[in-house]
mmCIF file with all atom_site columns, C-alpha atoms in Angstrom:
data_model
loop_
_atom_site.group_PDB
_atom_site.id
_atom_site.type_symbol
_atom_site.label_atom_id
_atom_site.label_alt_id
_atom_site.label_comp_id
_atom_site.label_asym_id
_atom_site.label_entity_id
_atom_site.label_seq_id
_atom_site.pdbx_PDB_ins_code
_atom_site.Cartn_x
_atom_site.Cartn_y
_atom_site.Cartn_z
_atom_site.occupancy
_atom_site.B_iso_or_equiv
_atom_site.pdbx_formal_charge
_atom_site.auth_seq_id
_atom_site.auth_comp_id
_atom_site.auth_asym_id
_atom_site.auth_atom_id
_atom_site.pdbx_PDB_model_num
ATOM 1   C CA . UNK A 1 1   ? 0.000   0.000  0.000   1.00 0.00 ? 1201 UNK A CA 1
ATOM 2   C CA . UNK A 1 2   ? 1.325   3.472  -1.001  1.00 0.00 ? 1202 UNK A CA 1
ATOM 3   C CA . UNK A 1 3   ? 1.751   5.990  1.667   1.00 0.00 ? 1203 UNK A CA 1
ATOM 4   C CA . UNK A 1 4   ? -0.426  8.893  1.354   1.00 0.00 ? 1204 UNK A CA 1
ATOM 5   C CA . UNK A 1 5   ? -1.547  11.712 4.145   1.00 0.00 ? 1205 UNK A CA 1
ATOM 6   C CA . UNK A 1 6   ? -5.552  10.459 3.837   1.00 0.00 ? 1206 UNK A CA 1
ATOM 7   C CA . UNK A 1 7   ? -7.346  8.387  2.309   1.00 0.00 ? 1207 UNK A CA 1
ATOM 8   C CA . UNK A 1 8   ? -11.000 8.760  1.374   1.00 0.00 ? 1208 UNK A CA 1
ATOM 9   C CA . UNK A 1 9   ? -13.382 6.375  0.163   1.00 0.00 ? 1209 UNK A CA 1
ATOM 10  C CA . UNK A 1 10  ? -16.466 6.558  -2.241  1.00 0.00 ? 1210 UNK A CA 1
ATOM 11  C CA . UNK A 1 11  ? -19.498 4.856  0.038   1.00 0.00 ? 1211 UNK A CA 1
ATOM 12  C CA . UNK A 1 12  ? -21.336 2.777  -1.962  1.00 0.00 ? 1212 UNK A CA 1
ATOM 13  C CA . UNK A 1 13  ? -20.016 -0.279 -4.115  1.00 0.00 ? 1213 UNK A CA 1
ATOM 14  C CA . UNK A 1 14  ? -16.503 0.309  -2.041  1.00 0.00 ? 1214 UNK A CA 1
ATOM 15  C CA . UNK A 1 15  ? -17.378 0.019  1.606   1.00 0.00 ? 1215 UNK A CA 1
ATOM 16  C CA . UNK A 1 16  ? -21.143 -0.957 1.862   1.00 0.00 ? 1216 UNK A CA 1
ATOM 17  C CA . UNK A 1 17  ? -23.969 -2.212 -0.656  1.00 0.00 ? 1217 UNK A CA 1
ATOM 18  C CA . UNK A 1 18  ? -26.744 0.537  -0.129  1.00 0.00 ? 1218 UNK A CA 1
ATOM 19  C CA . UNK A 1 19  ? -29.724 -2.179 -0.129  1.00 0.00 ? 1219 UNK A CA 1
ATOM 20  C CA . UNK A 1 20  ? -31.488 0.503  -2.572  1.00 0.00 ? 1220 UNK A CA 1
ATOM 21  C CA . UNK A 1 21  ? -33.578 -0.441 -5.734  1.00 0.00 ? 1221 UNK A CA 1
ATOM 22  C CA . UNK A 1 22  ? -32.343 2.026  -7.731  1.00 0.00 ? 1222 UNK A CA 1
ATOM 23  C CA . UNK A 1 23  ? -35.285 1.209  -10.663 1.00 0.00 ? 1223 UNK A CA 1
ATOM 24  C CA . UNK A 1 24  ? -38.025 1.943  -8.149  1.00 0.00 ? 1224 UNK A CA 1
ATOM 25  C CA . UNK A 1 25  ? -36.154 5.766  -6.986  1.00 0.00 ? 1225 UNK A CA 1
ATOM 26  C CA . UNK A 1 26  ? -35.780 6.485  -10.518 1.00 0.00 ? 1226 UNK A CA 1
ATOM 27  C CA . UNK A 1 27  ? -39.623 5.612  -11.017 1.00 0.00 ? 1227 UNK A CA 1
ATOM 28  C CA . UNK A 1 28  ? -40.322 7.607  -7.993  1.00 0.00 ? 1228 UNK A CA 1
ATOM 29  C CA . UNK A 1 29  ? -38.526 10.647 -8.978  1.00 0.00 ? 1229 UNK A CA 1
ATOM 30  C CA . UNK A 1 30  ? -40.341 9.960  -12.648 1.00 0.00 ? 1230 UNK A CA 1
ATOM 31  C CA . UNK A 1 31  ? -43.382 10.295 -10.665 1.00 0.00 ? 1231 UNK A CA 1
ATOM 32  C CA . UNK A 1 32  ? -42.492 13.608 -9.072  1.00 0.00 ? 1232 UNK A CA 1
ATOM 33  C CA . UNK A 1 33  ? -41.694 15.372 -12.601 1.00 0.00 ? 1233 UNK A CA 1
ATOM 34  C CA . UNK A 1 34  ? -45.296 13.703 -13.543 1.00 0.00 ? 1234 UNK A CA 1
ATOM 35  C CA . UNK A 1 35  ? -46.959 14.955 -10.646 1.00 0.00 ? 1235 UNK A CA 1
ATOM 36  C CA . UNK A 1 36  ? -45.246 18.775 -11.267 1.00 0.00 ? 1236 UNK A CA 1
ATOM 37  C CA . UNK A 1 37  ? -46.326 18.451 -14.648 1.00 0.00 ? 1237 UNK A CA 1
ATOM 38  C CA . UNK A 1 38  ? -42.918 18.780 -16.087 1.00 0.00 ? 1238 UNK A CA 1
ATOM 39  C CA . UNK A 1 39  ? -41.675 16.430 -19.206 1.00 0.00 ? 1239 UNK A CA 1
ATOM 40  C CA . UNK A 1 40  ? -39.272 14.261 -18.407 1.00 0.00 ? 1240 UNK A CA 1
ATOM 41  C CA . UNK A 1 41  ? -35.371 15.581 -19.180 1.00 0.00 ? 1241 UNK A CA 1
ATOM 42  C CA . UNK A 1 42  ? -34.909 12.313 -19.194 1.00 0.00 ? 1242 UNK A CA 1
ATOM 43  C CA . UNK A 1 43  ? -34.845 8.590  -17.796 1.00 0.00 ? 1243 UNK A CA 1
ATOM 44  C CA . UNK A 1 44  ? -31.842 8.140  -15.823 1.00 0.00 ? 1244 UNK A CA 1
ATOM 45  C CA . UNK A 1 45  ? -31.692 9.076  -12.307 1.00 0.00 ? 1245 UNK A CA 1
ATOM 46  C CA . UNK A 1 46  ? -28.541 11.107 -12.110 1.00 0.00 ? 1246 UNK A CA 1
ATOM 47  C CA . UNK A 1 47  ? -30.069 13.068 -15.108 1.00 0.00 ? 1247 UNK A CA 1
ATOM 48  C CA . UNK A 1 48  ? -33.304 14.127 -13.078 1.00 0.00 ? 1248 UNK A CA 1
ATOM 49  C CA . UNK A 1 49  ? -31.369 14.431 -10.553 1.00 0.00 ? 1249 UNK A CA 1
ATOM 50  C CA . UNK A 1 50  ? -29.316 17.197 -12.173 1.00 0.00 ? 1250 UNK A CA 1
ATOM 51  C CA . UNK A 1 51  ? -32.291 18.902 -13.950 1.00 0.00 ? 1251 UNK A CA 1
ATOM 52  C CA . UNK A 1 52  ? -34.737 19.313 -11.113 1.00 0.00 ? 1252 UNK A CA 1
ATOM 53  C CA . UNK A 1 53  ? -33.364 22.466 -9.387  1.00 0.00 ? 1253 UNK A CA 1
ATOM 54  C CA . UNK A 1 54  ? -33.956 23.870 -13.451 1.00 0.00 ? 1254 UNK A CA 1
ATOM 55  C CA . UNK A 1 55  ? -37.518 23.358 -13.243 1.00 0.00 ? 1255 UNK A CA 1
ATOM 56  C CA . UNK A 1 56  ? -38.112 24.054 -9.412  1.00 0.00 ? 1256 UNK A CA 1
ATOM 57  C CA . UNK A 1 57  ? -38.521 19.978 -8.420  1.00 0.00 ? 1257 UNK A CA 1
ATOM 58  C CA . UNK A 1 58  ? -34.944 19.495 -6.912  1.00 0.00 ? 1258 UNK A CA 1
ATOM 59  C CA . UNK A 1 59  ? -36.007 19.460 -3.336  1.00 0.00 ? 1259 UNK A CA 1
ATOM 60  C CA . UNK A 1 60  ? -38.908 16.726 -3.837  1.00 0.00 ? 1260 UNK A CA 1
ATOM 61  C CA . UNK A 1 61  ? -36.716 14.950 -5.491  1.00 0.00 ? 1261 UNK A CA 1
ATOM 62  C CA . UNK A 1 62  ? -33.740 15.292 -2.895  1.00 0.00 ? 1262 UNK A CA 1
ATOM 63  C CA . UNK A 1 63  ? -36.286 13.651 -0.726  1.00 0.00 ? 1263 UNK A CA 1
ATOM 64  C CA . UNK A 1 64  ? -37.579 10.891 -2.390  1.00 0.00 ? 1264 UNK A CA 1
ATOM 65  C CA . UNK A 1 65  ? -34.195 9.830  -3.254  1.00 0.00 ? 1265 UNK A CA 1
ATOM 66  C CA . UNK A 1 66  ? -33.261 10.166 0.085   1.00 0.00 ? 1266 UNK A CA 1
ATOM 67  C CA . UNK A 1 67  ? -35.831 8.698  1.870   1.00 0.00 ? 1267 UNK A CA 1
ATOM 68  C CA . UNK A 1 68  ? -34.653 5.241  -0.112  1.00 0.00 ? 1268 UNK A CA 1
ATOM 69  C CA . UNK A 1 69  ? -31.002 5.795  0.509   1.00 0.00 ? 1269 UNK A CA 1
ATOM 70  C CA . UNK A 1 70  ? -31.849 6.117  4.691   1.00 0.00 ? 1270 UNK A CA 1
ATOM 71  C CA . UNK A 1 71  ? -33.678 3.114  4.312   1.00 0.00 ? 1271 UNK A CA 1
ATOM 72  C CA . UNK A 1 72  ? -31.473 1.334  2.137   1.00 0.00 ? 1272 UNK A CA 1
ATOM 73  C CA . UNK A 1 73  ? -28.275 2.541  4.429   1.00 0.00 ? 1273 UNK A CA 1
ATOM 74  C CA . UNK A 1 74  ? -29.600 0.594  7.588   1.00 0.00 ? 1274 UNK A CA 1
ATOM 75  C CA . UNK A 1 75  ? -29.773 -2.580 6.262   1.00 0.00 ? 1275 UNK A CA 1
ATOM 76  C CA . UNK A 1 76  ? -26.673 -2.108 3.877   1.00 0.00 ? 1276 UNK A CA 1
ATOM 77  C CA . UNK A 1 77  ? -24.286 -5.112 3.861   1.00 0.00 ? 1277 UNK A CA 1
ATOM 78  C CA . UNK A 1 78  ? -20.529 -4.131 4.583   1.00 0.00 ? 1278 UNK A CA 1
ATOM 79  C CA . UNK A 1 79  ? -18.190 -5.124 2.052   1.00 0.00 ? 1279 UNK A CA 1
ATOM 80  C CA . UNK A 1 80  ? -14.415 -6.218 2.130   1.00 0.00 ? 1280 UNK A CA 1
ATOM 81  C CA . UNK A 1 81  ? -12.591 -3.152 1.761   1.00 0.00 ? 1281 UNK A CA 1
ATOM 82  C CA . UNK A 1 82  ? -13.934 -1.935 5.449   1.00 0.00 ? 1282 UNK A CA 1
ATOM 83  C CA . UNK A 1 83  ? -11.313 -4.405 6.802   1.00 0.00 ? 1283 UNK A CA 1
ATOM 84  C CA . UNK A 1 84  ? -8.575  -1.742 5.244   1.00 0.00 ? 1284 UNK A CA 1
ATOM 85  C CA . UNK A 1 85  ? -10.050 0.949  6.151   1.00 0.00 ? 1285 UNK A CA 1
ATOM 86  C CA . UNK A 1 86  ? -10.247 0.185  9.957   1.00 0.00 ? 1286 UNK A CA 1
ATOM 87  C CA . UNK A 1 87  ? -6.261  -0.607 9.689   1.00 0.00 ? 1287 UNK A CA 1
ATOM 88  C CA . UNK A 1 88  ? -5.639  2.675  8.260   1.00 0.00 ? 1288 UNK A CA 1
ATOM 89  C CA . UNK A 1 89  ? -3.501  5.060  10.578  1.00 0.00 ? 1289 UNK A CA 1
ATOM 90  C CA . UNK A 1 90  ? -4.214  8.204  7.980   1.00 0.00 ? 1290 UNK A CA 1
ATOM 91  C CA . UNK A 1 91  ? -6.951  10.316 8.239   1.00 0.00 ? 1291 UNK A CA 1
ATOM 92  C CA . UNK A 1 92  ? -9.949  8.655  6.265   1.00 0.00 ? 1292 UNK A CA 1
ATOM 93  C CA . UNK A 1 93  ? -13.050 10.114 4.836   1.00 0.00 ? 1293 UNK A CA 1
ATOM 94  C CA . UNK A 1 94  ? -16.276 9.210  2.965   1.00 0.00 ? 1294 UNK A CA 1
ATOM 95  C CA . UNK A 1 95  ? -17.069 11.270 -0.249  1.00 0.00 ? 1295 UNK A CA 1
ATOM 96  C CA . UNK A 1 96  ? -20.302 9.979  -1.770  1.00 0.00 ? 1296 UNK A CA 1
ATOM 97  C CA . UNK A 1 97  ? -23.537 10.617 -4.677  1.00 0.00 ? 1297 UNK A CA 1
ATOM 98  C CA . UNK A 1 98  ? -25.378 9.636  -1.761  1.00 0.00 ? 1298 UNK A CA 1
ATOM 99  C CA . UNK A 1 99  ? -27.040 11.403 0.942   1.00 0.00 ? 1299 UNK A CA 1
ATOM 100 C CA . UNK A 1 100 ? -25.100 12.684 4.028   1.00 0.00 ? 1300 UNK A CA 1
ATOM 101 C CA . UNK A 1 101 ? -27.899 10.753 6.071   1.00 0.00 ? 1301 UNK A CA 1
ATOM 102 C CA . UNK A 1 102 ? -27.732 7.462  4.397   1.00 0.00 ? 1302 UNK A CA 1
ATOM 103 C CA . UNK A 1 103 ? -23.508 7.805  4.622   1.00 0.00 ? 1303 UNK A CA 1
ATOM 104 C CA . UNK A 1 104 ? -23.758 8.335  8.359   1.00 0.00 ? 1304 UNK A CA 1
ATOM 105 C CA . UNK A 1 105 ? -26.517 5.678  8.872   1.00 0.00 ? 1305 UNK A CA 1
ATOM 106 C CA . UNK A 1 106 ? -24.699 3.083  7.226   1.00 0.00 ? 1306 UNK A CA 1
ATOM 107 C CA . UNK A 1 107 ? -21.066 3.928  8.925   1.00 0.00 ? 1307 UNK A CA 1
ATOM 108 C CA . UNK A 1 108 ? -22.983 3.934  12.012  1.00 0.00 ? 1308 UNK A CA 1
ATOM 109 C CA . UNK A 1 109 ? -24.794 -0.070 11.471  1.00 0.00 ? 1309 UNK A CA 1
ATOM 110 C CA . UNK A 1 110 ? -21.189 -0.659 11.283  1.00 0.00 ? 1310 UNK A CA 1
ATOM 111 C CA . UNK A 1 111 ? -18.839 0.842  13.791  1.00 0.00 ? 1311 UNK A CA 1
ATOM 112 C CA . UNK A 1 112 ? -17.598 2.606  11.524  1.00 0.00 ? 1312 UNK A CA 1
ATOM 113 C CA . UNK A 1 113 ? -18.243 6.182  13.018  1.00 0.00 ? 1313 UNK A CA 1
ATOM 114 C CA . UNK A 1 114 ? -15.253 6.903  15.208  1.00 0.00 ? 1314 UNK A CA 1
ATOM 115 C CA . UNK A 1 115 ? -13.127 5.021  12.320  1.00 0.00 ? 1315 UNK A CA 1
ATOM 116 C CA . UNK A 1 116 ? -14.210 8.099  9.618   1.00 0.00 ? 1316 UNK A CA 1
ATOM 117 C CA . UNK A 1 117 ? -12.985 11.745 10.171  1.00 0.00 ? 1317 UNK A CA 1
ATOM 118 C CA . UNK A 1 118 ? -15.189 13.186 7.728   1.00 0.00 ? 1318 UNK A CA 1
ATOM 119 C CA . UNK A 1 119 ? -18.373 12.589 5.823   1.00 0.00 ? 1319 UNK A CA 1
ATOM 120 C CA . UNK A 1 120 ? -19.342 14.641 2.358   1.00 0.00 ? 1320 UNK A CA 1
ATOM 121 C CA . UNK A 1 121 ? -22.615 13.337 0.929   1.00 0.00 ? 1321 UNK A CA 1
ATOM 122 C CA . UNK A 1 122 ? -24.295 14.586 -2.117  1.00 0.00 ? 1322 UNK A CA 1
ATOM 123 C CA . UNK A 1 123 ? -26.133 17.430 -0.477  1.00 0.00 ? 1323 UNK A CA 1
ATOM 124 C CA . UNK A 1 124 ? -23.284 18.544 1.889   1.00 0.00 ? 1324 UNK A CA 1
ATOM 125 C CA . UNK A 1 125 ? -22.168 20.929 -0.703  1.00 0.00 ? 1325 UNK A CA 1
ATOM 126 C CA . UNK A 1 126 ? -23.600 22.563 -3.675  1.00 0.00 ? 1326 UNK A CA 1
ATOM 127 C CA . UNK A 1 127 ? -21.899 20.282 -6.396  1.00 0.00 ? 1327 UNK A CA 1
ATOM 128 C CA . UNK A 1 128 ? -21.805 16.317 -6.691  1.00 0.00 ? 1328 UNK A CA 1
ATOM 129 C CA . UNK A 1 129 ? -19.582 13.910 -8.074  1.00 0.00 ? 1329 UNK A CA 1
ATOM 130 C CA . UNK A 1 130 ? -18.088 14.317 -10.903 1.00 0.00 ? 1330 UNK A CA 1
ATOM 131 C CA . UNK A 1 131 ? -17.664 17.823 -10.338 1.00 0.00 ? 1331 UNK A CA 1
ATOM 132 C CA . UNK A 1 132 ? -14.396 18.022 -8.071  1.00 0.00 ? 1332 UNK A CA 1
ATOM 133 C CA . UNK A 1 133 ? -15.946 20.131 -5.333  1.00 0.00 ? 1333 UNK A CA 1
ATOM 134 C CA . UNK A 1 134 ? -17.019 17.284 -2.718  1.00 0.00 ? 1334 UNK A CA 1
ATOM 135 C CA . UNK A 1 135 ? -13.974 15.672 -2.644  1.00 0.00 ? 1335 UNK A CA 1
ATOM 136 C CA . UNK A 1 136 ? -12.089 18.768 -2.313  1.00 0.00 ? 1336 UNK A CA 1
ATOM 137 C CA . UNK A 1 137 ? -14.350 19.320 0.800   1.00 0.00 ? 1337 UNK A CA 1
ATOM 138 C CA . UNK A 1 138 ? -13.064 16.134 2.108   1.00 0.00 ? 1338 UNK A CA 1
ATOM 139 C CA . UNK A 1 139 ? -9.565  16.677 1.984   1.00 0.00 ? 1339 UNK A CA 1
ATOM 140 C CA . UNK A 1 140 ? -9.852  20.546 3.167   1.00 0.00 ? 1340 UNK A CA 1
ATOM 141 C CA . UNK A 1 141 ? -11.704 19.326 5.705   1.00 0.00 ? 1341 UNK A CA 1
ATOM 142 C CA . UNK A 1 142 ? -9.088  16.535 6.601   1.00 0.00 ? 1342 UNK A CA 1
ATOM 143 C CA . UNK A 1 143 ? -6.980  18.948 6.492   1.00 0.00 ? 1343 UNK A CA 1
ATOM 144 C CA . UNK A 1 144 ? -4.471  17.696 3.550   1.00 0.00 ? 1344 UNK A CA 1
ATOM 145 C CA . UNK A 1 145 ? -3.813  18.533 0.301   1.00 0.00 ? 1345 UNK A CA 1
ATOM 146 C CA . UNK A 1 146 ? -5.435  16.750 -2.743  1.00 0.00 ? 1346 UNK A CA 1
ATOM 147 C CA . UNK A 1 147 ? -2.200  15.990 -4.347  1.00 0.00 ? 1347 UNK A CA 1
ATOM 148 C CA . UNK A 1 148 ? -0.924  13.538 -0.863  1.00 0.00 ? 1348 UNK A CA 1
ATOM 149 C CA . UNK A 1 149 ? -4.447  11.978 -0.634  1.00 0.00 ? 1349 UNK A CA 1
ATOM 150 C CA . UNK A 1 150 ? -6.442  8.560  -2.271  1.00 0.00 ? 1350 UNK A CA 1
ATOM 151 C CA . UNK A 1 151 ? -9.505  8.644  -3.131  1.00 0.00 ? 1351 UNK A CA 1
ATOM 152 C CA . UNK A 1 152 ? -10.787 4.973  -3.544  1.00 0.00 ? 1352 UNK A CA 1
ATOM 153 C CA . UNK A 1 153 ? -13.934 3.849  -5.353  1.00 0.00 ? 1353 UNK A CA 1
ATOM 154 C CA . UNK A 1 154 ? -15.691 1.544  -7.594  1.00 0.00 ? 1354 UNK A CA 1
ATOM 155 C CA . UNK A 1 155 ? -17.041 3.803  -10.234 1.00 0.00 ? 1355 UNK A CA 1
ATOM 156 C CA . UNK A 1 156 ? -15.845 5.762  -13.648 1.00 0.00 ? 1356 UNK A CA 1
ATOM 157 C CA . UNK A 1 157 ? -17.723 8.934  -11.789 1.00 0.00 ? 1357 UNK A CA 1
ATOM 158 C CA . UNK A 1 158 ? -15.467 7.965  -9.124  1.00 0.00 ? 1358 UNK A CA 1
ATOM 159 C CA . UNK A 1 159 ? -12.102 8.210  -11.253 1.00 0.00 ? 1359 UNK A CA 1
ATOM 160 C CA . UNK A 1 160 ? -13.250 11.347 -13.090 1.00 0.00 ? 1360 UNK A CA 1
ATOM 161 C CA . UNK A 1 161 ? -13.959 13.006 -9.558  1.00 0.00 ? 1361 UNK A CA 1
ATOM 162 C CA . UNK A 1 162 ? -10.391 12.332 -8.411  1.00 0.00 ? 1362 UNK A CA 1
ATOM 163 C CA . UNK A 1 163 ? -8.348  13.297 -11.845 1.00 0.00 ? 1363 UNK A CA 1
ATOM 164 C CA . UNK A 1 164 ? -10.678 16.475 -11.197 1.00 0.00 ? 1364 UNK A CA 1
ATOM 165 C CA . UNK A 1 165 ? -9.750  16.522 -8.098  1.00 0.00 ? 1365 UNK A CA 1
ATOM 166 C CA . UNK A 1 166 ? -6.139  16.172 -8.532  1.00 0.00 ? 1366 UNK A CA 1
ATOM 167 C CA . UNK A 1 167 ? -5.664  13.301 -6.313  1.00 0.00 ? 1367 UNK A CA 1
ATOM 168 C CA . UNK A 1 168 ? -4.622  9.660  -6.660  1.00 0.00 ? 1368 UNK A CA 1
ATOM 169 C CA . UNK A 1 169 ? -7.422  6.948  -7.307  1.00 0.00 ? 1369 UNK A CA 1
ATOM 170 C CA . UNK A 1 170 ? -7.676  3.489  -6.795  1.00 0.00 ? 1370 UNK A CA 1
ATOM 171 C CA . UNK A 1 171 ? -10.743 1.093  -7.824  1.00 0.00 ? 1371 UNK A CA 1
ATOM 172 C CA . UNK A 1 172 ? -11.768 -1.674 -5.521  1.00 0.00 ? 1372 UNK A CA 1
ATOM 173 C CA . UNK A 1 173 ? -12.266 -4.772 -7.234  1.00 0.00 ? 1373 UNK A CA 1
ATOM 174 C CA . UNK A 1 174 ? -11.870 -5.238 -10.962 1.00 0.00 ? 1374 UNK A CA 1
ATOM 175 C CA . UNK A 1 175 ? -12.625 -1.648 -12.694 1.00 0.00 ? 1375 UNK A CA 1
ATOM 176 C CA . UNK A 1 176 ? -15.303 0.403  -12.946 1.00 0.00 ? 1376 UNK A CA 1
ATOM 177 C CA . UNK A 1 177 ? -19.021 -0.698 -11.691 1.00 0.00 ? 1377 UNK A CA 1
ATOM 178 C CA . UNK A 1 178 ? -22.130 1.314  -11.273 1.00 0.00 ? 1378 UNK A CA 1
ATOM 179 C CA . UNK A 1 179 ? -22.920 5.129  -11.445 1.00 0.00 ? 1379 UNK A CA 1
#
């Protein structure tokens, strides 16, 4: 393992499984655009996501996506690279798409709390991943700078964030998975 001043770590896909169906919160979120009487931008759920503060929907649809990650983060199954992050003597922090709630919820259904120095979720700032501007809150707010800090995660969103970021990455597993 290379040395670096912190390390922080996407949440889901790299150190729990959010037990989320993603299909039903992006059929959800459909439903608020429906209900607003606003055409769809589009399918996807990052896209809606995006587009709703444009047409005056984005904190509906904050909540409904939400409301699934909170209940999705307290029965989230931990995965394997927890094990490294608890042996970790460098600052660590969380930088994730999903809500601050849901982060903290699933850190705390497994100890992991007092183990995490920081927590940036998607609505902690104004900008989410890709844009560079979460992360960056996590390392400012570990106090190091971007260029001496990992960021480690399990998405291409996750690798663009970092090169934005100008910080090391590092998938877990195989590659690229997921959002």
């Amino acid at each position: 393992m290379t040395d670096y001043d912190a390390v922080v770590y996407d949440l889901d896909g790299t150190l729990v499984d959010l037990d989320v169906d993603w299909d039903a919160v992006a059929e959800d979120v459909r439903t608020v655009y429906e209900r607003a009487d606003i055409d769809l931008p589009s399918t996807e759920l990052w896209d809606l996501l995006e587009a709703a503060a444009d047409v005056g929907v984005a904190d509906e649809v904050e909540a409904t996506i939400a409301a699934h990650e909170r209940d999705g983060a307290a029965s989230a199954p931990r995965l394997a690279h927890v094990d490294e992050l608890l042996e970790r003597s460098v600052p660590v922090g969380v930088c994730s798409l999903n809500c601050e709630a849901a982060c903290r919820i699933a850190l705390e259904q497994h100890d992991l709390t007092d183990a995490v120095d920081v927590v940036v979720g998607r609505d902690t700032v104004a900008t989410q991943k890709p844009h560079p501007e979460p992360l960056l809150e996590a390392v400012r707010e570990l106090g190091v700078d971007p260029e001496t800090a990992l960021f480690i995660g399990d998405s291409a969103r996750d690798e663009l964030t970092a090169e934005r970021a100008g910080m090391a990455f590092e998938y877990v597993g195989d590659g690229p998975s997921g959002v």
